[in-house]
CSV table of C-alpha atoms in Angstrom, one decimal:
chain,number,residue,atom,x,y,z
V,132,MET,CA,38.5,-5.8,-42.2
V,133,GLY,CA,35.1,-7.3,-41.6
V,134,GLU,CA,33.9,-10.9,-41.9
V,135,GLY,CA,34.7,-12.5,-45.2
V,136,GLY,CA,37.3,-9.8,-46.0
V,137,VAL,CA,34.7,-7.0,-46.3
V,138,GLU,CA,36.0,-3.7,-45.0
V,139,HIS,CA,33.8,-1.5,-42.8
V,140,PRO,CA,34.3,2.2,-42.0
V,141,GLU,CA,36.4,2.8,-38.9
V,142,GLY,CA,34.3,2.5,-35.7
V,143,ALA,CA,31.4,0.9,-37.5
V,144,LEU,CA,29.9,-2.5,-37.1
V,145,PRO,CA,28.4,-4.7,-39.8
V,146,LYS,CA,24.9,-3.5,-40.6
V,147,SER,CA,23.2,-6.7,-39.6
V,148,THR,CA,24.9,-6.8,-36.2
V,149,SER,CA,24.1,-3.1,-35.5
V,150,VAL,CA,20.4,-3.5,-36.3
V,151,ALA,CA,20.2,-6.7,-34.1
V,152,GLU,CA,21.9,-5.0,-31.2
V,153,VAL,CA,19.8,-1.9,-31.4
V,154,GLY,CA,16.6,-3.9,-31.7
V,155,THR,CA,17.5,-6.0,-28.7
V,156,THR,CA,18.4,-2.9,-26.7
V,157,ARG,CA,15.0,-1.3,-27.5
V,158,VAL,CA,13.1,-4.4,-26.6
V,159,SER,CA,15.0,-5.0,-23.4
V,160,VAL,CA,14.6,-1.4,-22.2
V,161,ARG,CA,10.9,-1.4,-23.1
V,162,SER,CA,10.3,-4.7,-21.4
V,163,TRP,CA,12.4,-3.7,-18.4
V,164,VAL,CA,10.4,-0.5,-17.9
V,165,ALA,CA,7.1,-2.4,-18.4
V,166,ALA,CA,8.1,-4.9,-15.8
V,167,TRP,CA,9.0,-2.1,-13.3
V,168,TRP,CA,5.7,-0.3,-14.0
V,169,ASN,CA,3.5,-3.5,-13.7
V,170,ALA,CA,5.4,-5.2,-10.9
V,171,ASP,CA,3.4,-6.6,-8.1
V,172,PHE,CA,3.8,-4.5,-5.0
V,173,ASP,CA,3.4,-5.6,-1.4
V,174,TYR,CA,3.3,-2.6,1.0
V,175,ALA,CA,3.8,-4.9,4.0
V,176,TRP,CA,7.1,-6.1,2.8
V,177,MET,CA,9.2,-3.1,3.9
V,178,PRO,CA,7.6,-2.7,7.4
V,179,ALA,CA,8.2,-6.4,7.9
V,180,PHE,CA,11.8,-6.1,6.8
V,181,LEU,CA,12.3,-3.1,9.1
V,182,ARG,CA,10.6,-5.0,12.0
V,183,ARG,CA,12.8,-8.1,11.4
V,184,TRP,CA,16.0,-6.0,11.7
V,185,ARG,CA,14.7,-3.9,14.6
V,186,LEU,CA,14.7,-0.8,12.4
V,187,LEU,CA,10.9,0.0,12.5
V,188,ARG,CA,11.1,2.3,15.5
V,189,PRO,CA,14.2,4.2,14.3
V,190,THR,CA,12.4,4.7,10.9
V,191,LYS,CA,9.3,6.1,12.7
V,192,TRP,CA,11.6,8.5,14.6
V,193,ALA,CA,13.3,9.5,11.3
V,194,VAL,CA,9.9,10.4,9.7
V,195,SER,CA,8.9,12.2,12.9
V,196,VAL,CA,12.1,14.3,12.7
V,197,TRP,CA,11.3,15.1,9.1
V,198,CYS,CA,7.9,16.3,10.1
V,199,SER,CA,9.4,18.5,12.9
V,200,VAL,CA,11.9,20.0,10.5
V,201,PHE,CA,9.2,20.7,8.0
V,202,GLY,CA,7.1,22.5,10.7
V,203,ALA,CA,10.2,24.5,11.8
V,204,TYR,CA,10.9,25.4,8.2
V,205,VAL,CA,7.4,26.8,7.7
V,206,LEU,CA,7.6,28.9,10.8
V,207,LEU,CA,11.1,30.2,10.3
V,208,VAL,CA,10.6,31.1,6.6
V,209,HIS,CA,7.2,32.6,6.8
V,210,LEU,CA,7.0,34.2,10.3
V,211,PHE,CA,10.6,35.1,11.3
V,212,THR,CA,12.2,36.4,8.1
V,213,ARG,CA,11.9,39.6,6.2
V,214,HIS,CA,9.5,37.8,3.8
V,215,ASP,CA,6.7,38.0,6.4
V,216,PRO,CA,3.2,37.1,5.5
V,217,ASP,CA,1.3,40.2,4.3
V,218,SER,CA,-2.2,39.1,5.3
V,219,ALA,CA,-4.1,37.4,8.0
V,220,TRP,CA,-5.2,34.5,5.7
V,221,ARG,CA,-1.6,33.9,4.8
V,222,THR,CA,-0.6,33.8,8.4
V,223,GLY,CA,-3.4,31.4,9.1
V,224,ILE,CA,-2.3,29.0,6.4
V,225,VAL,CA,1.2,29.1,7.8
V,226,VAL,CA,0.0,28.3,11.3
V,227,VAL,CA,-2.2,25.4,10.1
V,228,VAL,CA,0.5,23.9,7.9
V,229,ALA,CA,3.1,24.1,10.7
V,230,GLY,CA,0.7,22.8,13.3
V,231,SER,CA,-0.2,19.8,11.1
V,232,ALA,CA,3.5,19.0,10.7
V,233,PHE,CA,4.1,19.0,14.4
V,234,TYR,CA,1.0,16.9,15.0
V,235,ALA,CA,2.2,14.4,12.4
V,236,ALA,CA,5.6,14.3,14.1
V,237,VAL,CA,3.9,13.2,17.4
V,238,ARG,CA,1.7,10.7,15.7
V,239,TRP,CA,4.6,8.9,14.1
V,240,VAL,CA,6.2,8.4,17.5
V,241,ILE,CA,3.2,7.3,19.5
V,242,ALA,CA,1.0,5.5,16.9
V,243,PRO,CA,1.5,2.0,15.3
V,244,TRP,CA,3.0,1.8,11.9
V,245,PRO,CA,0.3,3.0,9.4
V,246,PRO,CA,-1.5,0.7,7.1
V,247,ALA,CA,-1.1,1.3,3.3
V,248,HIS,CA,-4.1,3.6,2.9
V,249,ARG,CA,-3.1,5.8,5.9
V,250,SER,CA,0.5,6.0,4.5
V,251,LEU,CA,-0.9,7.2,1.2
V,252,TRP,CA,-2.9,9.9,3.1
V,253,PHE,CA,0.3,10.9,4.8
V,254,VAL,CA,2.1,11.3,1.4
V,255,PHE,CA,-0.8,13.3,0.1
V,256,TRP,CA,-0.7,15.6,3.1
V,257,ALA,CA,3.1,16.0,2.8
V,258,GLU,CA,3.0,16.8,-0.9
V,259,SER,CA,0.1,19.3,-0.5
V,260,ALA,CA,1.6,21.1,2.5
V,261,LEU,CA,5.0,21.3,1.0
V,262,THR,CA,3.6,22.8,-2.2
V,263,VAL,CA,1.6,25.4,-0.3
V,264,SER,CA,4.6,26.4,1.8
V,265,ILE,CA,7.0,26.6,-1.1
V,266,LEU,CA,4.6,28.7,-3.2
V,267,LEU,CA,4.0,31.0,-0.3
V,268,GLY,CA,7.7,31.6,0.0
V,269,SER,CA,8.5,31.6,-3.7
V,270,GLY,CA,9.6,35.2,-3.6
V,271,ALA,CA,12.8,34.1,-1.8
V,272,THR,CA,15.2,31.8,-3.6
V,273,SER,CA,16.6,30.4,-0.4
V,274,SER,CA,13.1,29.4,0.7
V,275,VAL,CA,12.5,27.5,-2.5
V,276,MET,CA,15.9,25.6,-2.1
V,277,ALA,CA,15.2,24.7,1.5
V,278,GLY,CA,11.7,23.5,0.7
V,279,SER,CA,12.9,21.5,-2.3
V,280,GLY,CA,15.3,19.6,0.0
V,281,LEU,CA,12.2,18.5,2.0
V,282,ILE,CA,10.7,17.2,-1.3
V,283,VAL,CA,13.7,14.9,-1.7
V,284,ALA,CA,13.0,13.4,1.7
V,285,THR,CA,9.4,12.8,0.7
V,286,GLY,CA,10.5,11.1,-2.4
V,287,MET,CA,12.7,8.8,-0.3
V,288,TYR,CA,9.7,7.8,1.8
V,289,VAL,CA,7.6,7.0,-1.3
V,290,THR,CA,10.6,5.1,-2.8
V,291,LEU,CA,10.8,2.9,0.3
V,292,LEU,CA,7.1,2.2,0.9
V,293,HIS,CA,5.1,2.6,-2.2
V,294,SER,CA,4.7,1.3,-5.8
V,295,SER,CA,6.2,2.6,-9.0
V,296,ARG,CA,2.9,4.3,-9.9
V,297,ILE,CA,2.7,6.2,-6.7
V,298,LEU,CA,6.3,7.3,-7.2
V,299,VAL,CA,5.6,8.6,-10.7
V,300,LEU,CA,2.7,10.6,-9.3
V,301,HIS,CA,5.0,12.0,-6.7
V,302,LEU,CA,7.6,13.0,-9.3
V,303,LEU,CA,4.9,14.7,-11.5
V,304,TRP,CA,3.6,16.6,-8.5
V,305,ALA,CA,7.1,17.7,-7.4
V,306,GLY,CA,8.1,18.7,-11.0
V,307,ILE,CA,4.9,20.8,-11.4
V,308,THR,CA,5.6,22.4,-8.0
V,309,ILE,CA,9.1,23.4,-8.9
V,310,LEU,CA,8.2,24.7,-12.3
V,311,ALA,CA,5.3,26.7,-11.0
V,312,THR,CA,7.5,28.2,-8.3
V,313,ALA,CA,10.2,29.2,-10.9
V,314,ILE,CA,7.6,30.8,-13.1
V,315,HIS,CA,6.1,32.7,-10.2
V,316,HIS,CA,9.6,33.9,-9.1
V,317,ALA,CA,10.4,35.1,-12.6
V,318,LEU,CA,7.1,37.0,-12.8
V,319,ILE,CA,7.5,38.9,-9.5
V,320,ASP,CA,11.2,39.6,-9.8
V,321,PRO,CA,11.7,43.0,-11.5
V,322,THR,CA,15.1,41.9,-12.9
V,323,PRO,CA,15.0,38.1,-13.2
V,324,GLU,CA,18.2,36.3,-14.0
V,325,TYR,CA,16.8,33.7,-16.4
V,326,ALA,CA,20.0,31.7,-16.8
V,327,LEU,CA,20.5,31.4,-13.0
V,328,LEU,CA,16.9,30.4,-12.6
V,329,ALA,CA,17.1,27.8,-15.3
V,330,ALA,CA,20.2,26.3,-13.7
V,331,GLN,CA,18.5,26.1,-10.3
V,332,VAL,CA,15.4,24.4,-11.8
V,333,LEU,CA,17.7,21.9,-13.7
V,334,ILE,CA,19.6,21.0,-10.5
V,335,LEU,CA,16.4,20.7,-8.5
V,336,ALA,CA,14.8,18.5,-11.2
V,337,VAL,CA,17.7,16.1,-11.1
V,338,LEU,CA,17.7,15.9,-7.3
V,339,ILE,CA,13.9,15.6,-6.9
V,340,THR,CA,13.1,13.3,-9.8
V,341,GLY,CA,16.3,11.4,-10.6
V,342,VAL,CA,17.5,10.3,-7.2
V,343,PRO,CA,14.2,8.7,-6.0
V,344,LEU,CA,13.7,7.1,-9.4
V,345,ILE,CA,17.1,5.4,-9.4
V,346,GLN,CA,16.7,4.4,-5.8
V,347,HIS,CA,13.2,2.9,-6.4
V,348,ILE,CA,14.5,0.9,-9.4
V,349,GLY,CA,17.5,-0.4,-7.5
V,350,LEU,CA,15.3,-1.3,-4.5
V,351,GLN,CA,12.9,-3.3,-6.7
V,352,PHE,CA,15.9,-5.4,-8.0
V,353,LEU,CA,17.1,-5.9,-4.4
V,354,LYS,CA,13.6,-7.0,-3.3
V,355,GLN,CA,13.4,-9.4,-6.2
V,356,ASP,CA,16.8,-10.9,-5.3
V,357,ALA,CA,15.7,-11.2,-1.6
V,358,GLU,CA,12.4,-12.8,-2.6
V,359,GLY,CA,14.2,-15.2,-5.0
V,360,SER,CA,16.4,-16.4,-2.1
V,361,HIS,CA,13.2,-17.2,-0.2
V,362,ARG,CA,11.8,-19.4,-3.0
V,363,ASP,CA,12.2,-23.0,-3.9
V,364,PRO,CA,13.4,-23.1,-7.5
V,365,LEU,CA,11.6,-26.3,-8.4
V,366,THR,CA,8.1,-25.6,-7.1
V,367,GLY,CA,8.0,-21.8,-6.8
V,368,LEU,CA,6.8,-22.2,-3.2
V,369,LEU,CA,8.6,-20.5,-0.2
V,370,ASN,CA,11.6,-22.3,1.1
V,371,ARG,CA,12.4,-22.8,4.8
V,372,ARG,CA,14.1,-19.4,5.0
V,373,GLY,CA,11.2,-17.7,3.3
V,374,LEU,CA,8.7,-19.5,5.5
V,375,ALA,CA,10.5,-18.4,8.6
V,376,SER,CA,10.6,-14.8,7.4
V,377,GLU,CA,7.0,-14.6,6.4
V,378,SER,CA,5.6,-16.5,9.3
V,379,GLN,CA,6.8,-13.8,11.8
V,380,ARG,CA,4.4,-11.4,10.1
V,381,LEU,CA,1.6,-13.9,10.1
V,382,PHE,CA,2.1,-14.7,13.9
V,383,ALA,CA,2.3,-11.0,14.8
V,384,ALA,CA,-1.0,-10.4,13.0
V,385,ALA,CA,-2.9,-13.1,15.0
V,386,ARG,CA,-4.7,-11.1,17.7
V,387,SER,CA,-8.0,-12.9,18.4
V,388,ASN,CA,-9.2,-15.6,20.8
V,389,ASP,CA,-11.3,-17.0,18.0
V,390,THR,CA,-8.2,-17.5,15.8
V,391,ALA,CA,-6.1,-20.7,15.5
V,392,ILE,CA,-2.6,-20.9,14.2
V,393,VAL,CA,-2.4,-24.1,12.2
V,394,THR,CA,0.9,-25.6,11.2
V,395,VAL,CA,0.8,-28.6,8.9
V,396,VAL,CA,3.8,-30.7,7.8
V,397,THR,CA,3.3,-33.0,4.8
V,398,ASP,CA,5.9,-35.7,4.0
V,399,LEU,CA,5.3,-37.7,0.8
V,400,ASP,CA,5.3,-41.4,1.3
V,401,GLY,CA,7.8,-43.4,-0.8
V,402,LEU,CA,9.2,-40.7,-3.0
V,403,LYS,CA,12.7,-42.3,-3.0
V,404,THR,CA,11.2,-45.5,-4.3
V,405,LEU,CA,9.2,-43.6,-6.9
V,406,ASN,CA,12.5,-41.9,-8.0
V,407,ASP,CA,14.3,-45.2,-8.2
V,408,THR,CA,11.5,-46.8,-10.2
V,409,HIS,CA,10.3,-44.1,-12.5
V,410,GLY,CA,13.2,-41.7,-12.6
V,411,HIS,CA,14.0,-38.3,-11.0
V,412,ALA,CA,12.2,-36.4,-13.7
V,413,HIS,CA,8.9,-38.1,-12.7
V,414,GLY,CA,9.8,-37.4,-9.0
V,415,ASP,CA,10.2,-33.7,-9.8
V,416,HIS,CA,6.9,-33.7,-11.7
V,417,VAL,CA,5.2,-35.2,-8.6
V,418,LEU,CA,6.8,-32.5,-6.3
V,419,ARG,CA,5.5,-29.7,-8.6
V,420,ALA,CA,2.1,-31.3,-8.8
V,421,VAL,CA,1.8,-31.6,-5.0
V,422,ALA,CA,3.0,-28.1,-4.5
V,423,THR,CA,0.2,-26.8,-6.8
V,424,ARG,CA,-2.4,-28.9,-5.0
V,425,LEU,CA,-1.3,-27.8,-1.5
V,426,ALA,CA,-1.3,-24.1,-2.6
V,427,HIS,CA,-4.9,-24.5,-3.9
V,428,ALA,CA,-6.1,-26.4,-0.9
V,429,ALA,CA,-4.6,-23.9,1.7
V,430,PRO,CA,-6.5,-20.7,2.6
V,431,ALA,CA,-5.7,-17.7,0.5
V,432,THR,CA,-3.7,-16.1,3.3
V,433,ALA,CA,-1.7,-19.2,4.2
V,434,LEU,CA,2.0,-19.7,3.7
V,435,VAL,CA,3.0,-22.8,1.8
V,436,ALA,CA,6.6,-24.0,1.6
V,437,ARG,CA,8.8,-26.8,0.4
V,438,LEU,CA,11.1,-27.4,3.3
V,439,GLY,CA,13.4,-29.7,1.3
V,440,GLY,CA,13.3,-33.1,-0.4
V,441,ASP,CA,9.8,-34.5,-0.1
V,442,GLU,CA,8.6,-32.4,2.9
V,443,PHE,CA,6.2,-29.5,2.7
V,444,ALA,CA,4.8,-27.1,5.3
V,445,THR,CA,1.7,-25.0,5.5
V,446,ILE,CA,1.0,-22.3,8.1
V,447,ALA,CA,-2.2,-20.4,8.4
V,448,THR,CA,-4.2,-18.3,10.9
V,449,ILE,CA,-7.9,-19.2,10.5
V,450,PRO,CA,-11.1,-19.2,12.6
V,451,ILE,CA,-11.2,-22.1,15.0
V,452,ARG,CA,-14.5,-23.4,13.5
V,453,ASP,CA,-12.7,-24.0,10.2
V,454,VAL,CA,-9.7,-25.9,11.5
V,455,ASP,CA,-10.8,-29.4,10.9
V,456,HIS,CA,-12.0,-28.7,7.4
V,457,VAL,CA,-8.8,-26.8,6.4
V,458,VAL,CA,-6.4,-29.5,7.8
V,459,ALA,CA,-8.3,-32.3,6.2
V,460,SER,CA,-8.4,-30.5,2.9
V,461,ILE,CA,-4.6,-30.0,3.0
V,462,HIS,CA,-4.0,-33.6,3.7
V,463,ALA,CA,-6.4,-34.9,1.1
V,464,ALA,CA,-5.0,-32.5,-1.6
V,465,VAL,CA,-1.9,-34.6,-2.0
V,466,HIS,CA,-3.7,-37.6,-3.5
V,467,SER,CA,-5.4,-37.5,-6.9
V,468,PRO,CA,-7.2,-40.4,-8.6
V,469,ARG,CA,-5.8,-39.1,-11.9
V,470,ASP,CA,-2.2,-39.8,-10.8
V,471,ALA,CA,-0.5,-42.5,-12.9
V,472,VAL,CA,1.3,-43.6,-9.8
V,473,GLU,CA,-0.5,-43.1,-6.5
V,474,VAL,CA,0.9,-40.4,-4.3
V,475,THR,CA,0.2,-40.4,-0.6
V,476,ALA,CA,1.6,-38.5,2.4
V,477,SER,CA,2.1,-38.6,6.1
V,478,THR,CA,0.7,-35.4,7.5
V,479,GLY,CA,1.1,-33.9,11.0
V,480,ALA,CA,-0.8,-30.8,12.2
V,481,TRP,CA,-0.2,-28.7,15.2
V,482,ILE,CA,-3.1,-26.4,16.1
V,483,ARG,CA,-2.5,-23.6,18.6
V,484,THR,CA,-5.7,-22.0,19.9
V,485,GLY,CA,-6.4,-19.6,22.7
V,486,LEU,CA,-4.6,-16.3,23.2
V,487,VAL,CA,-2.2,-16.0,20.3
V,488,PRO,CA,-0.2,-12.9,21.5
V,489,VAL,CA,1.4,-15.0,24.2
V,490,LEU,CA,3.6,-16.5,21.4
V,491,ASP,CA,7.1,-15.1,21.2
V,492,VAL,CA,7.0,-14.1,17.5
V,493,SER,CA,10.8,-14.5,17.1
V,494,THR,CA,10.8,-18.2,18.2
V,495,ALA,CA,7.3,-19.2,17.3
V,496,PHE,CA,8.2,-20.5,13.8
V,497,SER,CA,10.7,-23.1,15.1
V,498,GLN,CA,8.4,-24.1,18.0
V,499,GLU,CA,5.3,-24.6,15.9
V,500,LEU,CA,7.1,-26.4,13.0
V,501,HIS,CA,8.8,-28.8,15.5
V,502,LEU,CA,5.5,-29.7,17.1
V,503,ALA,CA,3.9,-30.3,13.7
V,504,ASP,CA,6.9,-32.3,12.6
V,505,LEU,CA,6.5,-34.6,15.6
V,506,ALA,CA,2.9,-35.2,14.6
V,507,MET,CA,4.0,-36.0,11.1
V,508,TYR,CA,6.5,-38.6,12.3
V,509,GLU,CA,3.7,-40.1,14.4
V,510,ALA,CA,1.6,-40.5,11.2
V,511,LYS,CA,4.5,-42.0,9.3
V,512,ASN,CA,5.4,-44.5,12.1
V,513,SER,CA,1.7,-45.5,12.1
V,514,GLY,CA,2.1,-46.7,8.5
V,515,GLY,CA,1.9,-43.5,6.5
V,516,ASP,CA,-1.0,-42.2,4.4
V,517,ARG,CA,-2.7,-40.7,7.3
V,518,LEU,CA,-3.2,-37.4,9.2
V,519,VAL,CA,-2.3,-36.8,12.9
V,520,CYS,CA,-3.5,-33.7,14.7
V,521,HIS,CA,-2.6,-32.3,18.0
V,522,SER,CA,-3.8,-29.1,19.7
V,523,SER,CA,-2.4,-26.8,22.3
V,524,THR,CA,-5.7,-26.7,24.2
V,525,ALA,CA,-5.8,-30.5,24.7
V,526,PRO,CA,-2.3,-31.8,24.9
V,527,THR,CA,-3.4,-35.1,26.6
V,528,THR,CA,-6.2,-35.8,24.1
V,529,PRO,CA,-5.4,-38.7,21.8
V,530,ALA,CA,-4.4,-37.7,18.3
V,531,ARG,CA,-6.9,-37.8,15.5
V,532,HIS,CA,-5.9,-40.2,12.7
V,533,ARG,CA,-7.3,-39.9,9.3
V,534,LYS,CA,-6.7,-41.5,5.9
V,535,HIS,CA,-6.6,-39.2,2.9
V,536,GLY,CA,-10.0,-38.4,1.5
V,537,ARG,CA,-11.4,-41.8,2.5
V,538,HIS,CA,-12.2,-41.3,6.2
């Protein structure tokens, strides 16, 4: 019996419920796919993750091994089997493809991790070389199966390091390669077994397209969860954990004598009193407003975080000539004449100049933040609503004191 005593056929739901559920499912799937397709992608995230867990070098070796296996596959299949190349040009192609594979294997070991554009060129080379080698050996089913296994490995590389759109291009390329190989095999085989060939294509299609696709979707969810754990839910800024993680990449990239690492700690003055007087909702509004102002005042490449309570931090690598302007702008951004209740801050800045690579990247975050924190407490103990700067190049020079926007 259904609701109100209305009987429904066995296994059926009320019509209104069924339509609602189907509509919700369609919308959720469509929006989910759209979100996956349009998601922001940061190529540097995975190398930074691998570096943080000391997996970058093993990963480079793994890619190098794949390149070596690919080179060996090309030589073994095309030069040392009964399906020998039947012309000089074919032999030349085999030698060039195998040689490029062994060269790539060496490069992955001795060269630094590639930037995004070079990684894309590597993917393009791998796809093209694999397609050529598979088509050259398409007369042998075993050759096609072995080469298709290498395509799966290429898909794993794209899954880990590139966006959903690059993955879709890879899947289309791989699918066309396998389909073209199957058609070519059927045309040259005097007695083709179409059912067996179709079964092989079906299995390869699932392995080559399904596995990387599922892995990529799962990886994106894991990345979103990881990034969520690095964000402050109230302001959307990085939290302390996120700042510590991202700052390692920022410190490692600082490689110039003309660059300064600037760490600024901003502590709002009297937030507890403001909460007690105007309520916590107003205090939360102030925190969100200050977060937005700091994010706008900081350089585009800077890291801005809420450390907890009423304390914020900004870390940036900038040209030395811009240090004074950037630090003053961050401090002045807290105050706005439009605020119903005046908001001020005690700000401490630690400026490291000179040869940046001497920093131990693994401990630099705690060290730089601690020194900026000391400068902030100096500003607060001097009455608040001021900026105190210290620099690594002049540790005995008196601190510079500034009021917000009125110095």
